[in-house]
XYZ file of C-alpha atoms in Angstrom:
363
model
C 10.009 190.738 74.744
C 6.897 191.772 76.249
C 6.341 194.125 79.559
C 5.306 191.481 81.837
C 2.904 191.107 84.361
C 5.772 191.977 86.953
C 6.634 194.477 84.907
C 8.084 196.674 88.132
C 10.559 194.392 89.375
C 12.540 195.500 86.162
C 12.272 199.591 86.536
C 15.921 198.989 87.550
C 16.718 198.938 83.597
C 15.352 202.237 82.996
C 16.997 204.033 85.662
C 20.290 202.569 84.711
C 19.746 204.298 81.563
C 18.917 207.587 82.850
C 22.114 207.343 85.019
C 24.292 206.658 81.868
C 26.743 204.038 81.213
C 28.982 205.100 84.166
C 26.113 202.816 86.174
C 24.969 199.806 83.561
C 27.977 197.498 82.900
C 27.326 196.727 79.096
C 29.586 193.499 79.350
C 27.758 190.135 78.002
C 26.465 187.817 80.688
C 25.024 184.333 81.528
C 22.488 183.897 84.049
C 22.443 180.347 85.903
C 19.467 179.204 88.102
C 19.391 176.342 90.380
C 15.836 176.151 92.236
C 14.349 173.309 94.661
C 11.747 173.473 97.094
C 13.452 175.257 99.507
C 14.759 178.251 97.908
C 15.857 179.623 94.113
C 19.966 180.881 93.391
C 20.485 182.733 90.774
C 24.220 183.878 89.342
C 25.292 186.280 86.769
C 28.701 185.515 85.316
C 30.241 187.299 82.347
C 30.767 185.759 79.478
C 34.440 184.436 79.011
C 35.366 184.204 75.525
C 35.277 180.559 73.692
C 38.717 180.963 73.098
C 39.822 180.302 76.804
C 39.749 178.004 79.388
C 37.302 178.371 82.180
C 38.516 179.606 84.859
C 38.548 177.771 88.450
C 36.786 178.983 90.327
C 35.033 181.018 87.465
C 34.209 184.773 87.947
C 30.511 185.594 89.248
C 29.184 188.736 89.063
C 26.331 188.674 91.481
C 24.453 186.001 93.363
C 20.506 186.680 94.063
C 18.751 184.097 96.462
C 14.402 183.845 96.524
C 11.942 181.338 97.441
C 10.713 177.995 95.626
C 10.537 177.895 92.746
C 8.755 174.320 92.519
C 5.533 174.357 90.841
C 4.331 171.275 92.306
C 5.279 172.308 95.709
C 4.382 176.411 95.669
C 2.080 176.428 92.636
C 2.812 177.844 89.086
C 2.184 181.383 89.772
C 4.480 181.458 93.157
C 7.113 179.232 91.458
C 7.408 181.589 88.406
C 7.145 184.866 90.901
C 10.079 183.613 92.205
C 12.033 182.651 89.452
C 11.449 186.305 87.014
C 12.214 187.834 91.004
C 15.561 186.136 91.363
C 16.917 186.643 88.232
C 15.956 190.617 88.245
C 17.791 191.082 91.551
C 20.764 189.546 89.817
C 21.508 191.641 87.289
C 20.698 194.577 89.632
C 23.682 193.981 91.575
C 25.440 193.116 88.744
C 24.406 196.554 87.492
C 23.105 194.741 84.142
C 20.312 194.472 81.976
C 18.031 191.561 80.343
C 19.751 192.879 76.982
C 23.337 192.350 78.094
C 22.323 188.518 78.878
C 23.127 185.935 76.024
C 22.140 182.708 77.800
C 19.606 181.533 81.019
C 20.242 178.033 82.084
C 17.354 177.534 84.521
C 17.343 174.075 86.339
C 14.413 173.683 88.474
C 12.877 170.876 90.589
C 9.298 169.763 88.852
C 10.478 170.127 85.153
C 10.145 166.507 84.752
C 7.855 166.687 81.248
C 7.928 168.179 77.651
C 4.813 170.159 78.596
C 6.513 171.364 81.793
C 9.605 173.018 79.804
C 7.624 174.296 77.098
C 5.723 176.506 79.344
C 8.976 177.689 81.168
C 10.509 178.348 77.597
C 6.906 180.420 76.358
C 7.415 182.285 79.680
C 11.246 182.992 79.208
C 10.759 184.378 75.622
C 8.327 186.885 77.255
C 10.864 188.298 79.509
C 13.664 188.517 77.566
C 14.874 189.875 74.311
C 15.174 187.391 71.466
C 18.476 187.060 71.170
C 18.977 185.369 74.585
C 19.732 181.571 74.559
C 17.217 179.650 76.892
C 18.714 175.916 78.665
C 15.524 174.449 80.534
C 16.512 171.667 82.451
C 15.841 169.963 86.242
C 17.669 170.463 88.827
C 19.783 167.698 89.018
C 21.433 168.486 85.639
C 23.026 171.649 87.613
C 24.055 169.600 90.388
C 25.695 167.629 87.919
C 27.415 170.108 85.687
C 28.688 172.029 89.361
C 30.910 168.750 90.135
C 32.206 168.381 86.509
C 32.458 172.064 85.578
C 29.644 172.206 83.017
C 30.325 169.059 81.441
C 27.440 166.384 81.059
C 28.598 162.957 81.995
C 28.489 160.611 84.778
C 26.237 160.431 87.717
C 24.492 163.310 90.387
C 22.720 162.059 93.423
C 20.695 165.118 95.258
C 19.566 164.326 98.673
C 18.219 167.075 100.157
C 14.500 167.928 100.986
C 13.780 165.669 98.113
C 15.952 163.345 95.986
C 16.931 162.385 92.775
C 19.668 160.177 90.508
C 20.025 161.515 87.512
C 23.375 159.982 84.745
C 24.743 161.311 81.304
C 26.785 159.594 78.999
C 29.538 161.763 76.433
C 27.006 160.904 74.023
C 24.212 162.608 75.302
C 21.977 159.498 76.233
C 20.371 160.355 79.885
C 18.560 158.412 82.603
C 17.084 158.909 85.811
C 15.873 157.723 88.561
C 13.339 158.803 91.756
C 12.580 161.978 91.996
C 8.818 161.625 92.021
C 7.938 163.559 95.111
C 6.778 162.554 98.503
C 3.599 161.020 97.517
C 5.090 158.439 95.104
C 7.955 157.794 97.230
C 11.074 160.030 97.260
C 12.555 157.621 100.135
C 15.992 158.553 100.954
C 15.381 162.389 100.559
C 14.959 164.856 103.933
C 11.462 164.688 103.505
C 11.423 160.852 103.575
C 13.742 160.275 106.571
C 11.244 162.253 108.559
C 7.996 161.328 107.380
C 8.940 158.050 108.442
C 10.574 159.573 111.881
C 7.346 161.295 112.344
C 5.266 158.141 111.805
C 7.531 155.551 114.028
C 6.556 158.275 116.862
C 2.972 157.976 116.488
C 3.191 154.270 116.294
C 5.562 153.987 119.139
C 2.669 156.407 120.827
C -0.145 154.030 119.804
C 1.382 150.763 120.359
C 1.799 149.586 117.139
C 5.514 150.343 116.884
C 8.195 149.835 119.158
C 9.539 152.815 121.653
C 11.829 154.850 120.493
C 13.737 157.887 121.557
C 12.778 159.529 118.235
C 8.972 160.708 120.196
C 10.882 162.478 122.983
C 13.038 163.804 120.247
C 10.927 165.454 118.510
C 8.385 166.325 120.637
C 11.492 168.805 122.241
C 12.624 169.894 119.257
C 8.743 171.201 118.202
C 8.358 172.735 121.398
C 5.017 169.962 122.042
C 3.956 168.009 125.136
C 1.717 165.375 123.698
C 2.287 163.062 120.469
C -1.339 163.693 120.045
C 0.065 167.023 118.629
C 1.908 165.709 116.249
C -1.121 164.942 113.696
C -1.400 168.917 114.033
C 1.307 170.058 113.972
C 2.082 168.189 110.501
C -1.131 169.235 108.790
C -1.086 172.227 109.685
C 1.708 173.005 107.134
C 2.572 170.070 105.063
C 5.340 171.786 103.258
C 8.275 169.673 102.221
C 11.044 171.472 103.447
C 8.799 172.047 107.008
C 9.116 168.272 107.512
C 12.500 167.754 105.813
C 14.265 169.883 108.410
C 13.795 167.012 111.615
C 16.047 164.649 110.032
C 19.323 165.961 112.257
C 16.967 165.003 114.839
C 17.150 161.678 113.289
C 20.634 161.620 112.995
C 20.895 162.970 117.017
C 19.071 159.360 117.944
C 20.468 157.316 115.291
C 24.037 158.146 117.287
C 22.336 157.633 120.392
C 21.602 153.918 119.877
C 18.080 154.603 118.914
C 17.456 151.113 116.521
C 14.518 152.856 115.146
C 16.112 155.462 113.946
C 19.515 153.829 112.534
C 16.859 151.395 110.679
C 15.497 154.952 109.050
C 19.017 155.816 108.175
C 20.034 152.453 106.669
C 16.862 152.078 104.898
C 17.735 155.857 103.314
C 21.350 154.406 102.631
C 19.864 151.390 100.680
C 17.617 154.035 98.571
C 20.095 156.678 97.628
C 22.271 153.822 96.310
C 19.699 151.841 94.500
C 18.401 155.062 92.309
C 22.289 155.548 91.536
C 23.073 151.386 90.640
C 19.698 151.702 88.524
C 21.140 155.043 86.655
C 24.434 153.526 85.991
C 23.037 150.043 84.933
C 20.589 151.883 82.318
C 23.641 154.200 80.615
C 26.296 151.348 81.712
C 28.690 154.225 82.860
C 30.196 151.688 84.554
C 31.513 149.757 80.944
C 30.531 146.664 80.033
C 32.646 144.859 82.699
C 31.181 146.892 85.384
C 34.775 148.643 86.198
C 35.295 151.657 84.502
C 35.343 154.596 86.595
C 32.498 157.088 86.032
C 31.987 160.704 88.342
C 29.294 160.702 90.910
C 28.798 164.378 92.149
C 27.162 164.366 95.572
C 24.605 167.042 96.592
C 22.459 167.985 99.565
C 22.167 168.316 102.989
C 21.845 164.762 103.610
C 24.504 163.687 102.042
C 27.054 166.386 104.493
C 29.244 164.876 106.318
C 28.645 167.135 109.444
C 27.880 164.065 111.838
C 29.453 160.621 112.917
C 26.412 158.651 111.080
C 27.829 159.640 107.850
C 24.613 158.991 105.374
C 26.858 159.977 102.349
C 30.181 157.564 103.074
C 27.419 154.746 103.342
C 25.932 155.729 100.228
C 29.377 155.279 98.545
C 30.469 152.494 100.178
C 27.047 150.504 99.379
C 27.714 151.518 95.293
C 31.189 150.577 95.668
C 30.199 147.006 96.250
C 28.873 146.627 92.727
C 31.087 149.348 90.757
C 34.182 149.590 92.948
C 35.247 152.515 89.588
C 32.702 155.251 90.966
C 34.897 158.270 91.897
C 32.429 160.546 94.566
C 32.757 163.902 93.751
C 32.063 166.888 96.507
C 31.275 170.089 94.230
C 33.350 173.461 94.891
C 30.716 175.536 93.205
C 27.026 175.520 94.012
C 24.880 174.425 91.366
C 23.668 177.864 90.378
C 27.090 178.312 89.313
C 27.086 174.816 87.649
C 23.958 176.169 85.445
C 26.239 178.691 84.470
C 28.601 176.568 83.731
C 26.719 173.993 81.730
C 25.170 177.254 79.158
C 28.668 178.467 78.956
C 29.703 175.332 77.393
C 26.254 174.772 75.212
C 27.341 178.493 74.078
C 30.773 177.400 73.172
C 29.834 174.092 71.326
C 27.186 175.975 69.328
C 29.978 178.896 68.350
C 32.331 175.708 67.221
C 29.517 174.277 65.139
C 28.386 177.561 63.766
C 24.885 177.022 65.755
C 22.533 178.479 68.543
C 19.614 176.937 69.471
C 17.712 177.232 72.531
C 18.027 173.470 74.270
C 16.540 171.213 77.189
C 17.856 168.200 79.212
C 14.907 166.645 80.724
C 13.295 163.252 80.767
């Protein structure tokens, strides 16, 4: 463990020491990180002893909250900022130290390559002491393990600012499917529903489109006059999450009769389930007969059933028509926790088989 280049974010350490032991809690710890393009969790939880059974809920420590923490979106240096920021502020409250931790699991939007979690992993080793377990993963692995309780198998679907399917078997075979980002096509996510609000305005503006209450829409809820301000107003700041959060406006027309925008919403419907069907098919979680029943743990904002257009029940009831066994699962942790979770588990298989090793889940 080297001092790093934000070094000062970790002074906390050395006053706990000055204060004595009455102020560091020397118990071991996990640290689990879930972080998308919106924002970056990060929980401490201690570490139970192999022996028992997790405990539901399990016992957290602290919870620390910072920005993104996805390279692609924010940029290396901002993304990993955010990431050694978060997980400092954890163990403050949880009046620990980098030495008391025994495993990170950090699941982050954009690790999507070997080259991507090798850097993570070079940059983990340089913060922490060596004896610290490293689990590098994407985000959807965290979703996942926070609707099974750590374990890997079955199915997650995220739809939130972006999206992704991503399915394990008990085996440890994986599969996945969109995911790619707004430029290649992450239809179905936040960010997708409104892009394609945002463009049915303008075209509806232009005449190429038909009207649709989705221009009046928006054009209140941005505080504009003109849909001539729309091209600004969506250059101006580009970011994902910026564009992601009009889709309740969406949702607001879709209700209202809008056809426009219930077209939007089915067309989402039809994507979410397709990247699921295609993750299933791959693994065949479903059995051979297409029957057996397999977990699908539902995350996001988009998926919420806050509103009478219920994008999540369609999701479900669209899969059910080909694999009536999928069993929708609605987490009671967040998927920080699930990281936890997930290197609590890795820990305890690795103590059965007499083993640690520092491990990935990534395709």
């Amino acid at each position: 463990m080297k001092r790093y280049r934000n070094g000062e974010i970790w002074d906390f350490e050395e006053e706990m020491q000055l204060l004595g032991n009455g102020f560091c809690d020397q118990r071991e710890v996990i640290l689990g990180l879930d972080g998308d393009t919106t924002c970056t969790v990060c929980v401490c939880m201690p570490l139970i002893p192999f022996a028992d059974e997790l405990p539901d809920p399990p016992p957290i420590l602290s919870r620390a909250v910072a920005g993104c923490s996805n390279h692609n979106s924010v940029g290396e240096s901002a993304a990993r900022d955010a990431l050694e920021l978060v997980m400092a502020d954890a163990l403050s409250k949880a009046g620990s130290t980098r030495f008391c931790v025994q495993a990170v699991c950090l699941a982050v939007s954009g690790v999507n390559h070997p080259t991507d979690i090798e850097r993570i992993m070079n940059w983990l080793r340089d913060i922490f002491p060596s004896h610290v377990q490293f689990f590098v993963q994407n985000d959807a692995v965290a979703a996942l393990a926070s609707g099974t309780m750590g374990k890997l198998h079955g199915c997650v679907l995220i739809a939130g600012t972006g999206t992704i399917a991503y399915g394990f078997t008990e085996d440890g075979r994986d599969a996945r499917a969109a995911g790619a980002g707004p430029v290649l096509g992450d239809w179905g996510s936040g960010y997708g529903i409104a892009a394609q609000a945002l463009t049915a305005a303008v075209r509806a503006y232009d005449g190429r489109g038909p009207y649709t209450a989705l221009t009046p829409s928006i054009l209140r809820k941005l505080d504009l006059s003109s849909p001539d301000e729309l091209i600004g107003w969506t250059y101006s700041d580009p970011s994902w999450a910026r564009i992601a959060a009009l889709v309740p406006v969406v949702v607001t027309c879709a209700e209202g009769g809008d056809e426009v925008a219930n077209k939007i919403l089915r067309d989402a419907v039809q994507e979410l389930a397709s990247s699921v069907k295609a993750v299933v098919r791959r693994l065949q979680l479903c059995g051979e007969d297409g029957n057996d029943t397999f977990p699908l743990v539902m995350v996001g904002g988009v998926l919420e059933a806050n509103k009478k257009w219920d994008i999540g029940r369609e999701v479900i009831n669209c899969i059910c028509k080909d694999f009536p066994g999928v069993h929708p699962i609605c987490p009671k942790v967040e998927p920080a926790i699930g990281a936890a979770l997930l290197a609590w588990n890795l820990l305890a298989r690795y103590s059965r088989q007499g083993t640690l090793r520092s491990e990935t889940y990534s395709s």
